[in-house]
Amino acid sequence: MQLEGRVALVTGASAGIGKASALLLAQEGAKVGVLARREDALGETIQAIEAAGGEAMALVADVSAPDQMRAAVDRLAERWGRLDIVFANAGINGLWAPVEEIEPEEWDETLDINLKGTFLTVKYAVPYMKERGGSIIIDSSVNGTRMFGNSGASAYASSKAGQAAFAKIIAVELARYKIRVNVICPGAITTEIMRNTRSRHFDRVRKRIRYLDGAIPLTGGMPGKAEQVARLVLFLASDASDHITGSEIWIDGGESLVEG
C-alpha cells in the first residue's frame, strides 16, 4: 500500500480520469476526498471506494468559487487532520469555435473552471500540506503544451498552457516545504468530456489532416483509458517520484508527436 496513512483530494472525481484516480489512490491506502459540483454525481465513486475497503468523503463545490473551495478543503482537513496529495483534475472543454465567435463570458467560463479552479484548489490546500510536504498533480492537456493544431480550441488551450506555467512557478515556490508539483498532459482519453464539448462553426477552422497509421502511433489510433492516466497520477502521488517536481509528463501514446 504505497499511500497508507495519507489523505488525498481529487477534484472532478465523479467520472473519467478523476474517478479512476480516486479509486486507485484509495486502493493504495489513501483516504480520499472526492469533489464535484453535485453530491449525487459522486455516489458511484464513493460506493466503489468503500466496496473495495477504502475510505472516502464527498465534497461539493464549484472549483471556480473561492468560498466553496475553501470550505470543502477545510472540511476534508477537519475530518482527517492532514492533506498530502492533491489532484487538481476538474475541468471542461468549453466552447470550441473561431476566435471571433467566442463571447467574453464563454472565454471566462473555460478559464474560470480550468485555470482559476486549479489556482483555488492549490491555494486552499497548501496551508495543510506545508507541515509534512506532499504532492500536487495538475491535469493539463496535450493541447496548449505540445499540440497547437486544434484550431477553435483557443480558450481551452490557453487554460491548459496556463496550468502548466502555474505548476512550474509554484514548484519552485513550494519546494522548501517538500511539496512537489507536476503536470500531466493527457491526449485522447475515453471519458465523457468530449460529449460535453460545445462547438460553434468549428468546421470553419478545424484542421483536416489524415494520418495513415492513425493519429495515436502507440495504439494505431485507439484512445487511451482513464485507468492508464490514474496509474501516472499514482506514481506522481507516491514516494516513487520523490525527486520529480516542475515536470510536464505527456500521456498520449505519441499523439502529440505527430499531431503537434
PDB file of C-alpha atoms in Angstrom:
ATOM      1  CA  MET A   1       0.000   0.000   0.000  1.00  0.00           C
ATOM      2  CA  GLN A   2       2.036   2.925  -1.308  1.00  0.00           C
ATOM      3  CA  LEU A   3      -0.161   5.620   0.244  1.00  0.00           C
ATOM      4  CA  GLU A   4      -1.006   4.122   3.623  1.00  0.00           C
ATOM      5  CA  GLY A   5      -1.993   6.820   6.117  1.00  0.00           C
ATOM      6  CA  ARG A   6      -2.114   9.648   3.590  1.00  0.00           C
ATOM      7  CA  VAL A   7      -5.005  11.880   2.635  1.00  0.00           C
ATOM      8  CA  ALA A   8      -5.810  12.903  -0.924  1.00  0.00           C
ATOM      9  CA  LEU A   9      -8.114  15.425  -2.579  1.00  0.00           C
ATOM     10  CA  VAL A  10      -9.343  14.711  -6.107  1.00  0.00           C
ATOM     11  CA  THR A  11     -11.415  17.320  -7.930  1.00  0.00           C
ATOM     12  CA  GLY A  12     -13.698  16.378 -10.780  1.00  0.00           C
ATOM     13  CA  ALA A  13     -13.959  12.940  -9.203  1.00  0.00           C
ATOM     14  CA  SER A  14     -17.395  11.904 -10.401  1.00  0.00           C
ATOM     15  CA  ALA A  15     -16.261  10.357 -13.686  1.00  0.00           C
ATOM     16  CA  GLY A  16     -13.412   9.718 -16.077  1.00  0.00           C
ATOM     17  CA  ILE A  17      -9.836  10.384 -15.024  1.00  0.00           C
ATOM     18  CA  GLY A  18     -10.855  11.839 -11.659  1.00  0.00           C
ATOM     19  CA  LYS A  19     -12.944   8.828 -10.702  1.00  0.00           C
ATOM     20  CA  ALA A  20     -10.331   6.313 -11.864  1.00  0.00           C
ATOM     21  CA  SER A  21      -7.606   8.167  -9.980  1.00  0.00           C
ATOM     22  CA  ALA A  22      -9.640   8.430  -6.770  1.00  0.00           C
ATOM     23  CA  LEU A  23     -10.282   4.675  -6.868  1.00  0.00           C
ATOM     24  CA  LEU A  24      -6.628   3.827  -7.406  1.00  0.00           C
ATOM     25  CA  LEU A  25      -5.363   6.203  -4.709  1.00  0.00           C
ATOM     26  CA  ALA A  26      -7.844   4.650  -2.274  1.00  0.00           C
ATOM     27  CA  GLN A  27      -6.781   1.136  -3.253  1.00  0.00           C
ATOM     28  CA  GLU A  28      -3.218   2.125  -2.367  1.00  0.00           C
ATOM     29  CA  GLY A  29      -4.246   3.192   1.131  1.00  0.00           C
ATOM     30  CA  ALA A  30      -5.124   6.880   0.875  1.00  0.00           C
ATOM     31  CA  LYS A  31      -8.225   8.376   2.411  1.00  0.00           C
ATOM     32  CA  VAL A  32      -9.772  10.347  -0.434  1.00  0.00           C
ATOM     33  CA  GLY A  33     -11.896  13.470  -0.526  1.00  0.00           C
ATOM     34  CA  VAL A  34     -13.761  13.333  -3.838  1.00  0.00           C
ATOM     35  CA  LEU A  35     -15.050  16.653  -5.088  1.00  0.00           C
ATOM     36  CA  ALA A  36     -17.637  17.603  -7.696  1.00  0.00           C
ATOM     37  CA  ARG A  37     -20.311  20.231  -8.193  1.00  0.00           C
ATOM     38  CA  ARG A  38     -23.158  17.846  -7.283  1.00  0.00           C
ATOM     39  CA  GLU A  39     -23.198  15.344  -4.448  1.00  0.00           C
ATOM     40  CA  ASP A  40     -25.404  12.877  -6.316  1.00  0.00           C
ATOM     41  CA  ALA A  41     -22.739  12.667  -9.038  1.00  0.00           C
ATOM     42  CA  LEU A  42     -20.234  11.332  -6.505  1.00  0.00           C
ATOM     43  CA  GLY A  43     -22.325   8.359  -5.392  1.00  0.00           C
ATOM     44  CA  GLU A  44     -20.727   5.789  -7.698  1.00  0.00           C
ATOM     45  CA  THR A  45     -17.206   6.913  -6.814  1.00  0.00           C
ATOM     46  CA  ILE A  46     -17.865   6.753  -3.071  1.00  0.00           C
ATOM     47  CA  GLN A  47     -19.581   3.358  -3.343  1.00  0.00           C
ATOM     48  CA  ALA A  48     -16.748   1.882  -5.415  1.00  0.00           C
ATOM     49  CA  ILE A  49     -14.098   3.071  -2.962  1.00  0.00           C
ATOM     50  CA  GLU A  50     -15.994   1.796   0.082  1.00  0.00           C
ATOM     51  CA  ALA A  51     -16.833  -1.522  -1.603  1.00  0.00           C
ATOM     52  CA  ALA A  52     -13.101  -2.095  -2.061  1.00  0.00           C
ATOM     53  CA  GLY A  53     -12.476  -1.389   1.634  1.00  0.00           C
ATOM     54  CA  GLY A  54     -11.330   2.200   1.215  1.00  0.00           C
ATOM     55  CA  GLU A  55     -12.425   5.401   2.896  1.00  0.00           C
ATOM     56  CA  ALA A  56     -13.797   8.446   1.109  1.00  0.00           C
ATOM     57  CA  MET A  57     -15.847  11.556   1.718  1.00  0.00           C
ATOM     58  CA  ALA A  58     -17.964  13.577  -0.691  1.00  0.00           C
ATOM     59  CA  LEU A  59     -17.097  17.248  -1.094  1.00  0.00           C
ATOM     60  CA  VAL A  60     -19.460  19.502  -3.021  1.00  0.00           C
ATOM     61  CA  ALA A  61     -18.046  22.664  -4.560  1.00  0.00           C
ATOM     62  CA  ASP A  62     -17.645  24.617  -7.751  1.00  0.00           C
ATOM     63  CA  VAL A  63     -13.870  24.802  -8.223  1.00  0.00           C
ATOM     64  CA  SER A  64     -14.174  28.366  -9.546  1.00  0.00           C
ATOM     65  CA  ALA A  65     -15.925  29.603  -6.371  1.00  0.00           C
ATOM     66  CA  PRO A  66     -13.444  30.661  -3.648  1.00  0.00           C
ATOM     67  CA  ASP A  67     -15.764  30.320  -0.653  1.00  0.00           C
ATOM     68  CA  GLN A  68     -16.949  26.876  -1.724  1.00  0.00           C
ATOM     69  CA  MET A  69     -13.426  25.594  -2.307  1.00  0.00           C
ATOM     70  CA  ARG A  70     -12.131  26.959   0.985  1.00  0.00           C
ATOM     71  CA  ALA A  71     -14.988  25.295   2.837  1.00  0.00           C
ATOM     72  CA  ALA A  72     -14.512  21.975   1.038  1.00  0.00           C
ATOM     73  CA  VAL A  73     -10.782  21.760   1.764  1.00  0.00           C
ATOM     74  CA  ASP A  74     -11.363  22.783   5.378  1.00  0.00           C
ATOM     75  CA  ARG A  75     -13.946  20.004   5.770  1.00  0.00           C
ATOM     76  CA  LEU A  76     -11.527  17.413   4.467  1.00  0.00           C
ATOM     77  CA  ALA A  77      -8.734  18.589   6.765  1.00  0.00           C
ATOM     78  CA  GLU A  78     -11.036  18.727   9.785  1.00  0.00           C
ATOM     79  CA  ARG A  79     -12.113  15.121   9.232  1.00  0.00           C
ATOM     80  CA  TRP A  80      -8.697  13.562   8.704  1.00  0.00           C
ATOM     81  CA  GLY A  81      -6.308  16.133  10.182  1.00  0.00           C
ATOM     82  CA  ARG A  82      -3.958  16.349   7.216  1.00  0.00           C
ATOM     83  CA  LEU A  83      -3.663  16.637   3.443  1.00  0.00           C
ATOM     84  CA  ASP A  84      -0.838  15.022   1.492  1.00  0.00           C
ATOM     85  CA  ILE A  85      -1.948  14.657  -2.124  1.00  0.00           C
ATOM     86  CA  VAL A  86      -3.922  16.977  -4.389  1.00  0.00           C
ATOM     87  CA  PHE A  87      -5.063  16.022  -7.871  1.00  0.00           C
ATOM     88  CA  ALA A  88      -6.453  19.171  -9.499  1.00  0.00           C
ATOM     89  CA  ASN A  89      -8.377  17.427 -12.234  1.00  0.00           C
ATOM     90  CA  ALA A  90     -11.681  19.286 -12.614  1.00  0.00           C
ATOM     91  CA  GLY A  91     -12.107  20.952 -15.975  1.00  0.00           C
ATOM     92  CA  ILE A  92     -14.227  21.497 -19.049  1.00  0.00           C
ATOM     93  CA  ASN A  93     -13.572  21.651 -22.769  1.00  0.00           C
ATOM     94  CA  GLY A  94     -15.881  24.633 -23.000  1.00  0.00           C
ATOM     95  CA  LEU A  95     -16.713  26.136 -26.380  1.00  0.00           C
ATOM     96  CA  TRP A  96     -14.611  25.342 -29.446  1.00  0.00           C
ATOM     97  CA  ALA A  97     -15.226  27.964 -32.123  1.00  0.00           C
ATOM     98  CA  PRO A  98     -13.488  30.540 -34.318  1.00  0.00           C
ATOM     99  CA  VAL A  99     -11.881  33.110 -32.045  1.00  0.00           C
ATOM    100  CA  GLU A 100     -14.084  35.960 -33.269  1.00  0.00           C
ATOM    101  CA  GLU A 101     -17.193  33.980 -32.370  1.00  0.00           C
ATOM    102  CA  ILE A 102     -16.253  33.245 -28.761  1.00  0.00           C
ATOM    103  CA  GLU A 103     -18.104  35.588 -26.442  1.00  0.00           C
ATOM    104  CA  PRO A 104     -16.165  37.051 -23.487  1.00  0.00           C
ATOM    105  CA  GLU A 105     -18.368  35.221 -20.988  1.00  0.00           C
ATOM    106  CA  GLU A 106     -17.729  31.925 -22.805  1.00  0.00           C
ATOM    107  CA  TRP A 107     -13.985  32.523 -22.640  1.00  0.00           C
ATOM    108  CA  ASP A 108     -14.284  33.398 -18.950  1.00  0.00           C
ATOM    109  CA  GLU A 109     -16.217  30.208 -18.161  1.00  0.00           C
ATOM    110  CA  THR A 110     -13.439  27.989 -19.525  1.00  0.00           C
ATOM    111  CA  LEU A 111     -10.628  29.948 -17.877  1.00  0.00           C
ATOM    112  CA  ASP A 112     -12.513  30.218 -14.580  1.00  0.00           C
ATOM    113  CA  ILE A 113     -13.076  26.492 -14.212  1.00  0.00           C
ATOM    114  CA  ASN A 114      -9.818  25.205 -15.685  1.00  0.00           C
ATOM    115  CA  LEU A 115      -7.241  27.768 -14.575  1.00  0.00           C
ATOM    116  CA  LYS A 116      -8.798  29.697 -11.703  1.00  0.00           C
ATOM    117  CA  GLY A 117     -10.197  26.412 -10.381  1.00  0.00           C
ATOM    118  CA  THR A 118      -6.702  24.938 -10.307  1.00  0.00           C
ATOM    119  CA  PHE A 119      -5.381  28.010  -8.519  1.00  0.00           C
ATOM    120  CA  LEU A 120      -8.125  27.883  -5.877  1.00  0.00           C
ATOM    121  CA  THR A 121      -7.666  24.148  -5.315  1.00  0.00           C
ATOM    122  CA  VAL A 122      -3.955  24.645  -4.699  1.00  0.00           C
ATOM    123  CA  LYS A 123      -4.350  27.879  -2.730  1.00  0.00           C
ATOM    124  CA  TYR A 124      -6.593  26.348  -0.092  1.00  0.00           C
ATOM    125  CA  ALA A 125      -4.747  23.025   0.051  1.00  0.00           C
ATOM    126  CA  VAL A 126      -1.208  24.356   0.518  1.00  0.00           C
ATOM    127  CA  PRO A 127      -1.571  25.545   4.130  1.00  0.00           C
ATOM    128  CA  TYR A 128      -2.476  21.995   5.148  1.00  0.00           C
ATOM    129  CA  MET A 129       0.395  20.489   3.161  1.00  0.00           C
ATOM    130  CA  LYS A 130       3.255  22.657   4.396  1.00  0.00           C
ATOM    131  CA  GLU A 131       3.839  20.751   7.627  1.00  0.00           C
ATOM    132  CA  ARG A 132       4.543  17.350   6.038  1.00  0.00           C
ATOM    133  CA  GLY A 133       5.070  18.094   2.358  1.00  0.00           C
ATOM    134  CA  GLY A 134       3.306  16.158  -0.332  1.00  0.00           C
ATOM    135  CA  SER A 135       2.397  16.034  -3.994  1.00  0.00           C
ATOM    136  CA  ILE A 136       0.252  18.284  -6.164  1.00  0.00           C
ATOM    137  CA  ILE A 137      -0.695  16.925  -9.580  1.00  0.00           C
ATOM    138  CA  ILE A 138      -2.366  19.173 -12.141  1.00  0.00           C
ATOM    139  CA  ASP A 139      -4.319  17.720 -15.058  1.00  0.00           C
ATOM    140  CA  SER A 140      -3.442  19.799 -18.112  1.00  0.00           C
ATOM    141  CA  SER A 141      -3.532  18.514 -21.714  1.00  0.00           C
ATOM    142  CA  VAL A 142      -1.531  17.976 -24.861  1.00  0.00           C
ATOM    143  CA  ASN A 143      -3.491  20.999 -26.119  1.00  0.00           C
ATOM    144  CA  GLY A 144      -1.690  24.180 -25.190  1.00  0.00           C
ATOM    145  CA  THR A 145       1.507  22.373 -24.162  1.00  0.00           C
ATOM    146  CA  ARG A 146       2.672  20.361 -27.185  1.00  0.00           C
ATOM    147  CA  MET A 147      -0.235  20.429 -29.632  1.00  0.00           C
ATOM    148  CA  PHE A 148      -1.471  23.626 -31.236  1.00  0.00           C
ATOM    149  CA  GLY A 149      -3.295  22.263 -34.253  1.00  0.00           C
ATOM    150  CA  ASN A 150      -6.773  22.142 -32.735  1.00  0.00           C
ATOM    151  CA  SER A 151      -7.964  25.397 -34.232  1.00  0.00           C
ATOM    152  CA  GLY A 152     -11.046  26.629 -32.425  1.00  0.00           C
ATOM    153  CA  ALA A 153      -9.805  25.474 -29.025  1.00  0.00           C
ATOM    154  CA  SER A 154      -8.183  28.792 -28.113  1.00  0.00           C
ATOM    155  CA  ALA A 155      -9.864  29.176 -24.712  1.00  0.00           C
ATOM    156  CA  TYR A 156      -9.259  25.559 -23.725  1.00  0.00           C
ATOM    157  CA  ALA A 157      -5.628  25.516 -24.888  1.00  0.00           C
ATOM    158  CA  SER A 158      -4.909  28.820 -23.156  1.00  0.00           C
ATOM    159  CA  SER A 159      -6.274  27.480 -19.881  1.00  0.00           C
ATOM    160  CA  LYS A 160      -4.156  24.346 -20.207  1.00  0.00           C
ATOM    161  CA  ALA A 161      -0.991  26.268 -21.052  1.00  0.00           C
ATOM    162  CA  GLY A 162      -1.687  28.447 -18.022  1.00  0.00           C
ATOM    163  CA  GLN A 163      -1.949  25.387 -15.772  1.00  0.00           C
ATOM    164  CA  ALA A 164       1.477  24.177 -16.926  1.00  0.00           C
ATOM    165  CA  ALA A 165       3.095  27.563 -16.268  1.00  0.00           C
ATOM    166  CA  PHE A 166       1.389  27.842 -12.885  1.00  0.00           C
ATOM    167  CA  ALA A 167       2.680  24.414 -11.869  1.00  0.00           C
ATOM    168  CA  LYS A 168       6.278  25.280 -12.701  1.00  0.00           C
ATOM    169  CA  ILE A 169       6.186  28.573 -10.829  1.00  0.00           C
ATOM    170  CA  ILE A 170       4.741  27.062  -7.673  1.00  0.00           C
ATOM    171  CA  ALA A 171       7.018  24.020  -7.902  1.00  0.00           C
ATOM    172  CA  VAL A 172       9.905  26.366  -7.110  1.00  0.00           C
ATOM    173  CA  GLU A 173       7.909  28.328  -4.531  1.00  0.00           C
ATOM    174  CA  LEU A 174       6.780  25.242  -2.615  1.00  0.00           C
ATOM    175  CA  ALA A 175       9.955  23.155  -2.852  1.00  0.00           C
ATOM    176  CA  ARG A 176      11.167  24.443   0.517  1.00  0.00           C
ATOM    177  CA  TYR A 177       8.131  22.760   2.090  1.00  0.00           C
ATOM    178  CA  LYS A 178       8.858  19.442   0.328  1.00  0.00           C
ATOM    179  CA  ILE A 179       5.740  19.889  -1.776  1.00  0.00           C
ATOM    180  CA  ARG A 180       6.205  18.555  -5.291  1.00  0.00           C
ATOM    181  CA  VAL A 181       4.143  19.946  -8.182  1.00  0.00           C
ATOM    182  CA  ASN A 182       3.830  18.185 -11.511  1.00  0.00           C
ATOM    183  CA  VAL A 183       1.636  18.360 -14.586  1.00  0.00           C
ATOM    184  CA  ILE A 184       0.141  15.510 -16.555  1.00  0.00           C
ATOM    185  CA  CYS A 185      -0.825  16.138 -20.173  1.00  0.00           C
ATOM    186  CA  PRO A 186      -3.251  13.505 -21.468  1.00  0.00           C
ATOM    187  CA  GLY A 187      -4.052  13.144 -25.135  1.00  0.00           C
ATOM    188  CA  ALA A 188      -7.194  11.434 -26.382  1.00  0.00           C
ATOM    189  CA  ILE A 189      -8.637   9.502 -23.438  1.00  0.00           C
ATOM    190  CA  THR A 190     -12.011   7.749 -23.385  1.00  0.00           C
ATOM    191  CA  THR A 191     -14.007   9.931 -20.978  1.00  0.00           C
ATOM    192  CA  GLU A 192     -17.233  11.926 -21.024  1.00  0.00           C
ATOM    193  CA  ILE A 193     -15.538  15.302 -21.576  1.00  0.00           C
ATOM    194  CA  MET A 194     -15.783  15.225 -25.384  1.00  0.00           C
ATOM    195  CA  ARG A 195     -19.517  14.522 -25.195  1.00  0.00           C
ATOM    196  CA  ASN A 196     -19.868  17.683 -23.132  1.00  0.00           C
ATOM    197  CA  THR A 197     -17.894  19.864 -25.554  1.00  0.00           C
ATOM    198  CA  ARG A 198     -19.808  22.695 -27.198  1.00  0.00           C
ATOM    199  CA  SER A 199     -18.881  23.882 -30.677  1.00  0.00           C
ATOM    200  CA  ARG A 200     -19.936  26.716 -32.954  1.00  0.00           C
ATOM    201  CA  HIS A 201     -18.931  26.704 -36.625  1.00  0.00           C
ATOM    202  CA  PHE A 202     -15.986  24.503 -35.606  1.00  0.00           C
ATOM    203  CA  ASP A 203     -15.708  23.096 -39.154  1.00  0.00           C
ATOM    204  CA  ARG A 204     -14.689  26.524 -40.430  1.00  0.00           C
ATOM    205  CA  VAL A 205     -11.382  26.352 -38.593  1.00  0.00           C
ATOM    206  CA  ARG A 206     -10.886  22.648 -37.962  1.00  0.00           C
ATOM    207  CA  LYS A 207      -7.682  21.252 -39.389  1.00  0.00           C
ATOM    208  CA  ARG A 208      -8.199  18.375 -41.817  1.00  0.00           C
ATOM    209  CA  ILE A 209      -5.171  16.072 -41.920  1.00  0.00           C
ATOM    210  CA  ARG A 210      -5.230  12.292 -42.342  1.00  0.00           C
ATOM    211  CA  TYR A 211      -2.678  10.185 -40.521  1.00  0.00           C
ATOM    212  CA  LEU A 212      -2.358   6.938 -42.443  1.00  0.00           C
ATOM    213  CA  ASP A 213      -1.174   4.953 -39.424  1.00  0.00           C
ATOM    214  CA  GLY A 214      -3.606   6.590 -37.031  1.00  0.00           C
ATOM    215  CA  ALA A 215      -3.183   9.755 -35.003  1.00  0.00           C
ATOM    216  CA  ILE A 216      -2.001   7.799 -31.931  1.00  0.00           C
ATOM    217  CA  PRO A 217       1.068   5.814 -33.022  1.00  0.00           C
ATOM    218  CA  LEU A 218       1.334   3.566 -29.971  1.00  0.00           C
ATOM    219  CA  THR A 219      -2.173   2.172 -30.359  1.00  0.00           C
ATOM    220  CA  GLY A 220      -2.901   2.582 -34.064  1.00  0.00           C
ATOM    221  CA  GLY A 221      -5.350   5.386 -33.352  1.00  0.00           C
ATOM    222  CA  MET A 222      -7.154   3.988 -30.327  1.00  0.00           C
ATOM    223  CA  PRO A 223      -7.593   6.457 -27.432  1.00  0.00           C
ATOM    224  CA  GLY A 224      -6.126   5.786 -24.018  1.00  0.00           C
ATOM    225  CA  LYS A 225      -8.054   4.783 -20.906  1.00  0.00           C
ATOM    226  CA  ALA A 226      -8.717   6.749 -17.731  1.00  0.00           C
ATOM    227  CA  GLU A 227      -7.111   3.917 -15.743  1.00  0.00           C
ATOM    228  CA  GLN A 228      -3.827   4.453 -17.592  1.00  0.00           C
ATOM    229  CA  VAL A 229      -3.811   8.094 -16.556  1.00  0.00           C
ATOM    230  CA  ALA A 230      -4.691   7.065 -12.995  1.00  0.00           C
ATOM    231  CA  ARG A 231      -1.524   4.960 -12.833  1.00  0.00           C
ATOM    232  CA  LEU A 232       0.522   8.034 -13.728  1.00  0.00           C
ATOM    233  CA  VAL A 233      -1.288  10.013 -11.020  1.00  0.00           C
ATOM    234  CA  LEU A 234      -0.444   7.279  -8.511  1.00  0.00           C
ATOM    235  CA  PHE A 235       3.230   7.368  -9.495  1.00  0.00           C
ATOM    236  CA  LEU A 236       3.397  11.142  -9.016  1.00  0.00           C
ATOM    237  CA  ALA A 237       1.499  10.908  -5.721  1.00  0.00           C
ATOM    238  CA  SER A 238       3.811   8.235  -4.338  1.00  0.00           C
ATOM    239  CA  ASP A 239       7.359   8.278  -2.985  1.00  0.00           C
ATOM    240  CA  ALA A 240       8.497   6.634  -6.223  1.00  0.00           C
ATOM    241  CA  SER A 241       8.557  10.142  -7.735  1.00  0.00           C
ATOM    242  CA  ASP A 242      10.091  11.914  -4.733  1.00  0.00           C
ATOM    243  CA  HIS A 243      12.749  13.733  -6.804  1.00  0.00           C
ATOM    244  CA  ILE A 244      10.392  14.903  -9.563  1.00  0.00           C
ATOM    245  CA  THR A 245       8.874  18.385  -9.490  1.00  0.00           C
ATOM    246  CA  GLY A 246       8.017  21.043 -12.036  1.00  0.00           C
ATOM    247  CA  SER A 247       7.716  18.452 -14.781  1.00  0.00           C
ATOM    248  CA  GLU A 248       5.225  18.001 -17.594  1.00  0.00           C
ATOM    249  CA  ILE A 249       4.521  14.396 -18.481  1.00  0.00           C
ATOM    250  CA  TRP A 250       2.629  13.620 -21.663  1.00  0.00           C
ATOM    251  CA  ILE A 251       0.463  10.511 -21.638  1.00  0.00           C
ATOM    252  CA  ASP A 252      -0.882  10.300 -25.151  1.00  0.00           C
ATOM    253  CA  GLY A 253       0.583   7.283 -26.934  1.00  0.00           C
ATOM    254  CA  GLY A 254       2.697   9.621 -29.051  1.00  0.00           C
ATOM    255  CA  GLU A 255      -0.313  11.580 -30.352  1.00  0.00           C
ATOM    256  CA  SER A 256       1.195  14.999 -29.771  1.00  0.00           C
ATOM    257  CA  LEU A 257       4.383  13.999 -31.591  1.00  0.00           C
ATOM    258  CA  VAL A 258       2.557  13.520 -34.879  1.00  0.00           C
ATOM    259  CA  GLU A 259      -0.303  15.986 -34.463  1.00  0.00           C
ATOM    260  CA  GLY A 260       1.554  18.888 -32.864  1.00  0.00           C
TER     261      GLY A 260
END
